[in-house]
PDB file of C-alpha atoms in Angstrom:
ATOM      1  CA  MET A 249       0.083  -0.389  -0.002  1.00 44.00           C
ATOM      2  CA  SER A 250       1.614   3.371  -0.690  1.00 44.00           C
ATOM      3  CA  LEU A 251       1.814   5.442   1.401  1.00 41.00           C
ATOM      4  CA  PRO A 252       0.062   9.605   0.278  1.00 43.00           C
ATOM      5  CA  ASP A 253       2.972  12.567  -0.909  1.00 46.00           C
ATOM      6  CA  TYR A 254       3.539  14.689   2.356  1.00 38.00           C
ATOM      7  CA  LYS A 255       4.910  18.431   2.298  1.00 43.00           C
ATOM      8  CA  SER A 256       5.725  19.666   4.686  1.00 42.00           C
ATOM      9  CA  PRO A 257       4.162  22.865   5.749  1.00 47.00           C
ATOM     10  CA  GLY A 258       7.655  24.597   5.253  1.00 47.00           C
ATOM     11  CA  LYS A 259       8.085  23.902   2.283  1.00 44.00           C
ATOM     12  CA  GLN A 260       5.443  25.218   0.220  1.00 45.00           C
ATOM     13  CA  SER A 261       6.267  28.788  -0.746  1.00 42.00           C
ATOM     14  CA  SER A 262       9.417  29.938  -1.419  1.00 42.00           C
ATOM     15  CA  ALA A 263       8.436  33.571  -1.689  1.00 40.00           C
ATOM     16  CA  PRO A 264       9.665  35.919   0.833  1.00 47.00           C
ATOM     17  CA  VAL A 265       8.099  37.394   3.766  1.00 47.00           C
ATOM     18  CA  GLN A 266       8.224  40.460   3.887  1.00 61.00           C
ATOM     19  CA  SER A 267       7.919  42.073   7.108  1.00 72.00           C
ATOM     20  CA  LYS A 268       6.638  45.247   7.932  1.00 73.00           C
ATOM     21  CA  SER A 269      10.030  45.926  10.392  1.00 79.00           C
ATOM     22  CA  GLN A 270      11.761  45.528   6.997  1.00 89.00           C
ATOM     23  CA  VAL A 271      14.448  48.112   6.354  1.00 92.00           C
ATOM     24  CA  VAL A 272      14.247  49.702   2.513  1.00 91.00           C
ATOM     25  CA  GLN A 273      16.720  52.271   1.257  1.00 94.00           C
ATOM     26  CA  LEU A 274      14.654  54.568  -0.992  1.00 95.00           C
ATOM     27  CA  ASN A 275      16.066  55.869  -4.410  1.00 96.00           C
ATOM     28  CA  ILE A 276      14.204  60.060  -4.689  1.00 96.00           C
ATOM     29  CA  GLY A 277      15.757  61.534  -8.009  1.00 95.00           C
ATOM     30  CA  GLY A 278      19.190  60.990  -6.262  1.00 95.00           C
ATOM     31  CA  HIS A 279      18.609  61.826  -2.577  1.00 97.00           C
ATOM     32  CA  VAL A 280      18.646  58.302  -0.930  1.00 97.00           C
ATOM     33  CA  PHE A 281      16.559  58.087   2.471  1.00 96.00           C
ATOM     34  CA  SER A 282      15.983  54.672   4.744  1.00 96.00           C
ATOM     35  CA  THR A 283      13.469  53.917   5.944  1.00 95.00           C
ATOM     36  CA  SER A 284      10.864  49.851   7.357  1.00 94.00           C
ATOM     37  CA  LEU A 285       8.219  48.929   4.154  1.00 91.00           C
ATOM     38  CA  GLY A 286       5.460  48.937   7.015  1.00 93.00           C
ATOM     39  CA  THR A 287       6.306  53.177   7.451  1.00 95.00           C
ATOM     40  CA  ILE A 288       6.359  53.291   3.373  1.00 93.00           C
ATOM     41  CA  ARG A 289       2.671  51.361   3.116  1.00 93.00           C
ATOM     42  CA  LYS A 290       0.766  53.506   6.644  1.00 95.00           C
ATOM     43  CA  PHE A 291      -1.104  54.250   3.588  1.00 95.00           C
ATOM     44  CA  PRO A 292      -2.577  50.874   1.510  1.00 93.00           C
ATOM     45  CA  ASN A 293      -4.200  52.705  -1.561  1.00 92.00           C
ATOM     46  CA  SER A 294      -1.826  55.926  -1.925  1.00 94.00           C
ATOM     47  CA  THR A 295       0.341  55.602  -4.875  1.00 91.00           C
ATOM     48  CA  LEU A 296       3.680  55.196  -2.637  1.00 91.00           C
ATOM     49  CA  ALA A 297       2.375  52.148  -1.384  1.00 90.00           C
ATOM     50  CA  ASP A 298       1.442  51.329  -4.950  1.00 87.00           C
ATOM     51  CA  LEU A 299       5.568  52.396  -5.664  1.00 80.00           C
ATOM     52  CA  PHE A 300       6.878  49.263  -3.613  1.00 74.00           C
ATOM     53  CA  ASN A 301       4.737  46.691  -4.913  1.00 72.00           C
ATOM     54  CA  GLY A 302       6.734  44.117  -7.215  1.00 66.00           C
ATOM     55  CA  SER A 303       5.346  44.740 -10.473  1.00 65.00           C
ATOM     56  CA  THR A 304       5.767  48.396 -10.487  1.00 68.00           C
ATOM     57  CA  LYS A 305       8.695  49.016  -8.008  1.00 79.00           C
ATOM     58  CA  GLN A 306      12.148  49.780  -9.668  1.00 86.00           C
ATOM     59  CA  MET A 307      15.754  49.566  -8.746  1.00 90.00           C
ATOM     60  CA  ASP A 308      18.677  51.783  -9.178  1.00 92.00           C
ATOM     61  CA  PRO A 309      22.135  49.609  -9.775  1.00 94.00           C
ATOM     62  CA  GLU A 310      22.632  49.969  -5.757  1.00 93.00           C
ATOM     63  CA  GLY A 311      19.605  47.825  -4.926  1.00 91.00           C
ATOM     64  CA  ARG A 312      17.565  50.378  -3.806  1.00 92.00           C
ATOM     65  CA  TYR A 313      13.959  51.581  -4.703  1.00 91.00           C
ATOM     66  CA  PHE A 314      14.160  53.797  -7.615  1.00 92.00           C
ATOM     67  CA  VAL A 315      11.195  56.862  -8.227  1.00 92.00           C
ATOM     68  CA  ASP A 316      12.498  59.061 -10.418  1.00 94.00           C
ATOM     69  CA  ARG A 317      11.269  62.490  -9.342  1.00 94.00           C
ATOM     70  CA  ASP A 318      12.383  65.023  -7.636  1.00 96.00           C
ATOM     71  CA  GLY A 319      13.793  64.854  -3.286  1.00 96.00           C
ATOM     72  CA  THR A 320      14.309  67.396  -1.995  1.00 96.00           C
ATOM     73  CA  HIS A 321      10.652  67.747  -0.007  1.00 97.00           C
ATOM     74  CA  PHE A 322      10.398  63.862   0.269  1.00 97.00           C
ATOM     75  CA  ALA A 323      11.781  64.099   3.819  1.00 97.00           C
ATOM     76  CA  TYR A 324       8.495  65.634   4.943  1.00 97.00           C
ATOM     77  CA  ILE A 325       6.515  63.131   3.209  1.00 97.00           C
ATOM     78  CA  LEU A 326       8.666  60.196   5.789  1.00 97.00           C
ATOM     79  CA  GLU A 327       8.035  62.523   8.795  1.00 97.00           C
ATOM     80  CA  TYR A 328       4.440  62.100   8.725  1.00 97.00           C
ATOM     81  CA  LEU A 329       4.481  58.664   7.444  1.00 97.00           C
ATOM     82  CA  ARG A 330       6.242  58.208  10.509  1.00 96.00           C
ATOM     83  CA  THR A 331       5.330  60.761  13.564  1.00 95.00           C
ATOM     84  CA  GLU A 332       2.007  62.428  11.364  1.00 95.00           C
ATOM     85  CA  LYS A 333       3.608  65.278  12.141  1.00 94.00           C
ATOM     86  CA  VAL A 334       2.031  67.605   9.584  1.00 96.00           C
ATOM     87  CA  PRO A 335       4.790  70.525   8.050  1.00 94.00           C
ATOM     88  CA  THR A 336       5.058  73.689   8.497  1.00 93.00           C
ATOM     89  CA  ASP A 337       7.253  75.294   5.636  1.00 93.00           C
ATOM     90  CA  HIS A 338       8.211  74.422   1.884  1.00 94.00           C
ATOM     91  CA  LEU A 339       3.594  73.626   2.094  1.00 95.00           C
ATOM     92  CA  GLN A 340       3.176  74.771  -1.210  1.00 93.00           C
ATOM     93  CA  GLU A 341       6.555  71.590  -2.686  1.00 95.00           C
ATOM     94  CA  VAL A 342       5.312  69.494  -0.210  1.00 97.00           C
ATOM     95  CA  HIS A 343       1.460  69.140  -1.009  1.00 97.00           C
ATOM     96  CA  LYS A 344       2.957  68.790  -4.380  1.00 97.00           C
ATOM     97  CA  GLU A 345       4.287  65.839  -3.635  1.00 97.00           C
ATOM     98  CA  ALA A 346       1.643  64.788  -1.339  1.00 97.00           C
ATOM     99  CA  LEU A 347      -0.613  64.688  -3.817  1.00 97.00           C
ATOM    100  CA  TYR A 348       1.777  62.784  -6.646  1.00 96.00           C
ATOM    101  CA  TYR A 349       1.827  60.512  -3.905  1.00 96.00           C
ATOM    102  CA  ASP A 350      -1.558  60.226  -3.199  1.00 96.00           C
ATOM    103  CA  ILE A 351      -1.298  60.970   0.249  1.00 97.00           C
ATOM    104  CA  LYS A 352      -5.109  61.793   1.361  1.00 97.00           C
ATOM    105  CA  PRO A 353      -4.775  62.678   4.756  1.00 97.00           C
ATOM    106  CA  LEU A 354      -1.217  64.883   4.069  1.00 97.00           C
ATOM    107  CA  VAL A 355      -3.052  66.768   1.062  1.00 97.00           C
ATOM    108  CA  LYS A 356      -5.926  67.325   3.595  1.00 97.00           C
ATOM    109  CA  ALA A 357      -3.936  68.834   6.557  1.00 97.00           C
ATOM    110  CA  ILE A 358      -1.539  70.938   4.395  1.00 97.00           C
ATOM    111  CA  GLU A 359      -4.936  72.440   2.818  1.00 96.00           C
ATOM    112  CA  GLU A 360      -6.116  73.470   5.950  1.00 96.00           C
ATOM    113  CA  THR A 361      -3.033  75.378   7.151  1.00 96.00           C
ATOM    114  CA  PRO A 362      -3.726  78.584   7.927  1.00 96.00           C
ATOM    115  CA  GLN A 363      -1.100  79.114   5.483  1.00 94.00           C
ATOM    116  CA  PHE A 364      -1.601  77.107   2.785  1.00 95.00           C
ATOM    117  CA  PHE A 365      -5.294  78.623   3.058  1.00 95.00           C
ATOM    118  CA  GLY A 366      -4.107  81.910   3.152  1.00 95.00           C
ATOM    119  CA  GLU A 367      -1.502  81.754   0.375  1.00 94.00           C
ATOM    120  CA  THR A 368      -4.487  79.095  -2.160  1.00 93.00           C
ATOM    121  CA  VAL A 369      -7.748  81.157  -0.670  1.00 93.00           C
ATOM    122  CA  GLY A 370      -6.530  85.059  -0.160  1.00 95.00           C
ATOM    123  CA  ARG A 371      -3.686  85.331  -2.038  1.00 96.00           C
ATOM    124  CA  GLN A 372      -3.942  83.795  -5.194  1.00 96.00           C
ATOM    125  CA  GLN A 373      -7.219  84.644  -5.439  1.00 96.00           C
ATOM    126  CA  PHE A 374      -6.800  87.882  -5.310  1.00 97.00           C
ATOM    127  CA  LEU A 375      -3.903  88.013  -7.808  1.00 97.00           C
ATOM    128  CA  ALA A 376      -6.427  86.280  -9.921  1.00 97.00           C
ATOM    129  CA  ARG A 377      -8.335  89.728 -10.826  1.00 97.00           C
ATOM    130  CA  VAL A 378      -5.660  91.617 -11.577  1.00 97.00           C
ATOM    131  CA  PRO A 379      -5.107  91.866 -14.685  1.00 96.00           C
ATOM    132  CA  ASN A 380      -2.243  90.592 -15.956  1.00 97.00           C
ATOM    133  CA  TYR A 381      -0.205  90.117 -13.685  1.00 98.00           C
ATOM    134  CA  ARG A 382       2.430  87.032 -13.839  1.00 97.00           C
ATOM    135  CA  GLU A 383       2.271  89.169 -16.869  1.00 98.00           C
ATOM    136  CA  ASN A 384       3.469  91.260 -15.775  1.00 98.00           C
ATOM    137  CA  LEU A 385       6.127  90.289 -13.606  1.00 98.00           C
ATOM    138  CA  GLU A 386       7.877  88.632 -16.491  1.00 97.00           C
ATOM    139  CA  VAL A 387       7.944  91.866 -18.242  1.00 97.00           C
ATOM    140  CA  ILE A 388       9.804  93.412 -14.671  1.00 97.00           C
ATOM    141  CA  VAL A 389      12.220  90.170 -14.649  1.00 97.00           C
ATOM    142  CA  ARG A 390      13.134  90.874 -18.596  1.00 96.00           C
ATOM    143  CA  VAL A 391      13.297  94.737 -18.507  1.00 95.00           C
ATOM    144  CA  ALA A 392      15.664  95.093 -15.518  1.00 96.00           C
ATOM    145  CA  ARG A 393      18.136  91.931 -16.170  1.00 96.00           C
ATOM    146  CA  ALA A 394      18.439  94.275 -19.974  1.00 94.00           C
ATOM    147  CA  GLU A 395      19.122  97.166 -17.924  1.00 93.00           C
ATOM    148  CA  ALA A 396      22.032  95.231 -15.414  1.00 95.00           C
ATOM    149  CA  ILE A 397      24.530  95.840 -17.942  1.00 93.00           C
ATOM    150  CA  ALA A 398      27.852  97.544 -16.554  1.00 94.00           C
ATOM    151  CA  SER A 399      25.149  98.804 -13.907  1.00 95.00           C
ATOM    152  CA  ARG A 400      24.464  97.126 -10.101  1.00 97.00           C
ATOM    153  CA  TYR A 401      21.024  98.686 -10.040  1.00 97.00           C
ATOM    154  CA  SER A 402      18.417  98.407 -11.814  1.00 96.00           C
ATOM    155  CA  ASN A 403      15.334 100.987 -11.592  1.00 95.00           C
ATOM    156  CA  ILE A 404      11.823  99.708 -13.068  1.00 95.00           C
ATOM    157  CA  ILE A 405       8.957 102.023 -12.960  1.00 94.00           C
ATOM    158  CA  VAL A 406       5.701 100.447 -11.796  1.00 95.00           C
ATOM    159  CA  CYS A 407       1.846 102.126 -11.421  1.00 93.00           C
ATOM    160  CA  VAL A 408      -0.785 100.446  -9.960  1.00 95.00           C
ATOM    161  CA  VAL A 409      -3.894 101.763 -10.499  1.00 93.00           C
ATOM    162  CA  ARG A 410      -6.892 100.369  -7.249  1.00 94.00           C
ATOM    163  CA  THR A 411     -10.284 101.201  -9.039  1.00 93.00           C
ATOM    164  CA  GLU A 412     -11.671 102.458 -12.503  1.00 92.00           C
ATOM    165  CA  ASP A 413     -11.714 106.204 -11.240  1.00 90.00           C
ATOM    166  CA  ASP A 414      -7.730 105.753 -10.907  1.00 88.00           C
ATOM    167  CA  LEU A 415      -7.596 104.352 -14.478  1.00 87.00           C
ATOM    168  CA  ALA A 416      -9.724 107.194 -15.407  1.00 86.00           C
ATOM    169  CA  ARG A 417      -6.602 109.051 -14.175  1.00 85.00           C
ATOM    170  CA  TYR A 418      -4.314 107.141 -16.129  1.00 82.00           C
ATOM    171  CA  ASN A 419      -3.544 108.935 -18.969  1.00 80.00           C
ATOM    172  CA  ASP A 420      -2.988 112.328 -17.560  1.00 79.00           C
ATOM    173  CA  ALA A 421      -0.681 111.081 -14.973  1.00 79.00           C
ATOM    174  CA  ILE A 422       1.587 108.675 -17.439  1.00 80.00           C
ATOM    175  CA  ASP A 423       2.054 112.672 -19.246  1.00 77.00           C
ATOM    176  CA  SER A 424       3.638 114.227 -16.198  1.00 74.00           C
ATOM    177  CA  LEU A 425       5.558 111.522 -15.481  1.00 74.00           C
ATOM    178  CA  GLY A 426       7.901 112.123 -18.235  1.00 71.00           C
ATOM    179  CA  THR A 427       8.237 108.965 -19.352  1.00 72.00           C
ATOM    180  CA  PRO A 428       7.568 106.939 -22.131  1.00 74.00           C
ATOM    181  CA  LYS A 429       4.935 104.665 -21.344  1.00 74.00           C
ATOM    182  CA  GLU A 430       5.426 101.926 -23.295  1.00 75.00           C
ATOM    183  CA  SER A 431       8.963 101.680 -19.577  1.00 81.00           C
ATOM    184  CA  VAL A 432       5.908 101.142 -17.781  1.00 91.00           C
ATOM    185  CA  VAL A 433       4.730  98.207 -16.450  1.00 95.00           C
ATOM    186  CA  SER A 434       0.707  98.959 -15.263  1.00 94.00           C
ATOM    187  CA  PHE A 435      -1.339  97.377 -12.751  1.00 96.00           C
ATOM    188  CA  GLY A 436      -4.791  97.064 -12.253  1.00 94.00           C
ATOM    189  CA  PRO A 437      -7.481  98.069 -11.527  1.00 95.00           C
ATOM    190  CA  TRP A 438      -9.288  95.159  -9.134  1.00 96.00           C
ATOM    191  CA  LYS A 439     -11.715  93.801  -7.911  1.00 94.00           C
ATOM    192  CA  ALA A 440     -11.170  93.038  -4.315  1.00 94.00           C
ATOM    193  CA  PRO A 441     -11.412  94.474  -0.740  1.00 95.00           C
ATOM    194  CA  ALA A 442      -6.603  93.854  -1.089  1.00 95.00           C
ATOM    195  CA  SER A 443      -5.253  97.209  -1.168  1.00 96.00           C
ATOM    196  CA  VAL A 444      -1.508  99.541  -3.281  1.00 96.00           C
ATOM    197  CA  ASP A 445       0.085  98.190  -0.332  1.00 96.00           C
ATOM    198  CA  ASP A 446      -0.786  94.144  -0.471  1.00 97.00           C
ATOM    199  CA  LEU A 447      -0.555  94.069  -4.491  1.00 97.00           C
ATOM    200  CA  LEU A 448       3.326  96.218  -4.633  1.00 97.00           C
ATOM    201  CA  ASP A 449       3.575  92.916  -1.029  1.00 97.00           C
ATOM    202  CA  CYS A 450       2.705  90.537  -3.568  1.00 98.00           C
ATOM    203  CA  VAL A 451       4.708  92.008  -6.191  1.00 98.00           C
ATOM    204  CA  LYS A 452       8.369  92.092  -4.326  1.00 98.00           C
ATOM    205  CA  THR A 453       6.647  88.073  -2.975  1.00 96.00           C
ATOM    206  CA  ASP A 454       6.651  86.785  -5.903  1.00 97.00           C
ATOM    207  CA  ILE A 455       9.873  88.534  -7.301  1.00 98.00           C
ATOM    208  CA  GLU A 456      11.767  87.439  -4.746  1.00 97.00           C
ATOM    209  CA  ALA A 457      10.708  83.518  -5.058  1.00 94.00           C
ATOM    210  CA  LYS A 458      12.346  83.838  -8.331  1.00 96.00           C
ATOM    211  CA  GLY A 459      15.689  84.438  -6.078  1.00 97.00           C
ATOM    212  CA  TYR A 460      16.100  87.853  -7.339  1.00 98.00           C
ATOM    213  CA  LYS A 461      16.912  91.208  -4.860  1.00 98.00           C
ATOM    214  CA  VAL A 462      14.238  93.965  -4.601  1.00 98.00           C
ATOM    215  CA  LYS A 463      13.281  97.410  -3.232  1.00 97.00           C
ATOM    216  CA  ILE A 464       9.713  98.818  -3.899  1.00 97.00           C
ATOM    217  CA  GLN A 465       9.231 102.814  -3.062  1.00 95.00           C
ATOM    218  CA  PRO A 466       7.172 105.501  -4.220  1.00 92.00           C
ATOM    219  CA  HIS A 467       8.842 107.160  -7.322  1.00 87.00           C
ATOM    220  CA  SER A 468       7.832 111.429  -7.900  1.00 72.00           C
ATOM    221  CA  ILE A 469       9.726 113.288 -10.081  1.00 61.00           C
ATOM    222  CA  ASP A 470       9.071 117.233  -8.753  1.00 58.00           C
ATOM    223  CA  LYS A 471       6.654 118.972 -10.917  1.00 55.00           C
ATOM    224  CA  GLY A 472       5.088 120.996  -9.928  1.00 53.00           C
ATOM    225  CA  PHE A 473       1.987 120.945  -7.476  1.00 45.00           C
ATOM    226  CA  LEU A 474       0.249 118.864 -10.000  1.00 46.00           C
ATOM    227  CA  PHE A 475       2.185 116.318 -10.556  1.00 44.00           C
ATOM    228  CA  LYS A 476       2.207 115.623  -6.266  1.00 46.00           C
ATOM    229  CA  SER A 477      -1.287 114.181  -6.649  1.00 50.00           C
ATOM    230  CA  TYR A 478      -0.743 111.927  -8.538  1.00 64.00           C
ATOM    231  CA  ASN A 479       0.546 108.551  -6.744  1.00 83.00           C
ATOM    232  CA  PHE A 480       0.293 105.441  -8.776  1.00 90.00           C
ATOM    233  CA  PHE A 481       3.723 105.248  -9.087  1.00 92.00           C
ATOM    234  CA  TYR A 482       6.466 103.311  -7.356  1.00 95.00           C
ATOM    235  CA  LYS A 483      10.382 101.801  -8.319  1.00 95.00           C
ATOM    236  CA  LEU A 484      11.469  99.058  -8.003  1.00 97.00           C
ATOM    237  CA  VAL A 485      15.283  98.669  -7.504  1.00 97.00           C
ATOM    238  CA  PHE A 486      16.639  95.561  -7.924  1.00 98.00           C
ATOM    239  CA  THR A 487      20.359  94.746  -6.581  1.00 98.00           C
ATOM    240  CA  TRP A 488      22.337  92.587  -8.747  1.00 97.00           C
ATOM    241  CA  TRP A 489      25.986  93.075  -6.495  1.00 96.00           C
TER     242      TRP A 489
END
């Protein structure tokens, strides 16, 4: 009588068991991180967790998990996965990474921070109501760079008209300035409670975010009493060295 085949339970599968405590190394666009598999898979439905599944994972020549993406801000993602601590720095950039990796709790947490809320709901909504705001910034930077040849400073004149009434006085103001109209970058009018100072602060903030050093001051020329009634003009001073 023949005996039935017997298979040892320990030999049922040759596939390695992956423990949550298993240490893994990640190469995110050249930035190397070490963490546990459980940390990476904290949110199983996230794109980040999917990146480390057998069918989709990529490895670099050193055997590290590889993601072809800028890893500059990935440390904030990893810290949140470890501690659920919401970052306070570089929120816009970390928000983009959280969206990319589809970590929904982090996306929601960042969007509820005062800084992110103020930027997206307050400042950006205001700037969306300022005609040609982004285009004007590009013009300012382009002109400033053109005037930087053999000079420490570039001076750009901007005109800010807050209301429709200001706009009606715009041509007279430009004529009083004594500067060609084409050389003046004009902002406004806009329909929002934000003030001229708010607009100028946005201009300074966004230009400095591009890496430039700039200050803004009122621009006036002594042309008599009539000219002084126009306070639409400001001078942006770029410092190059």
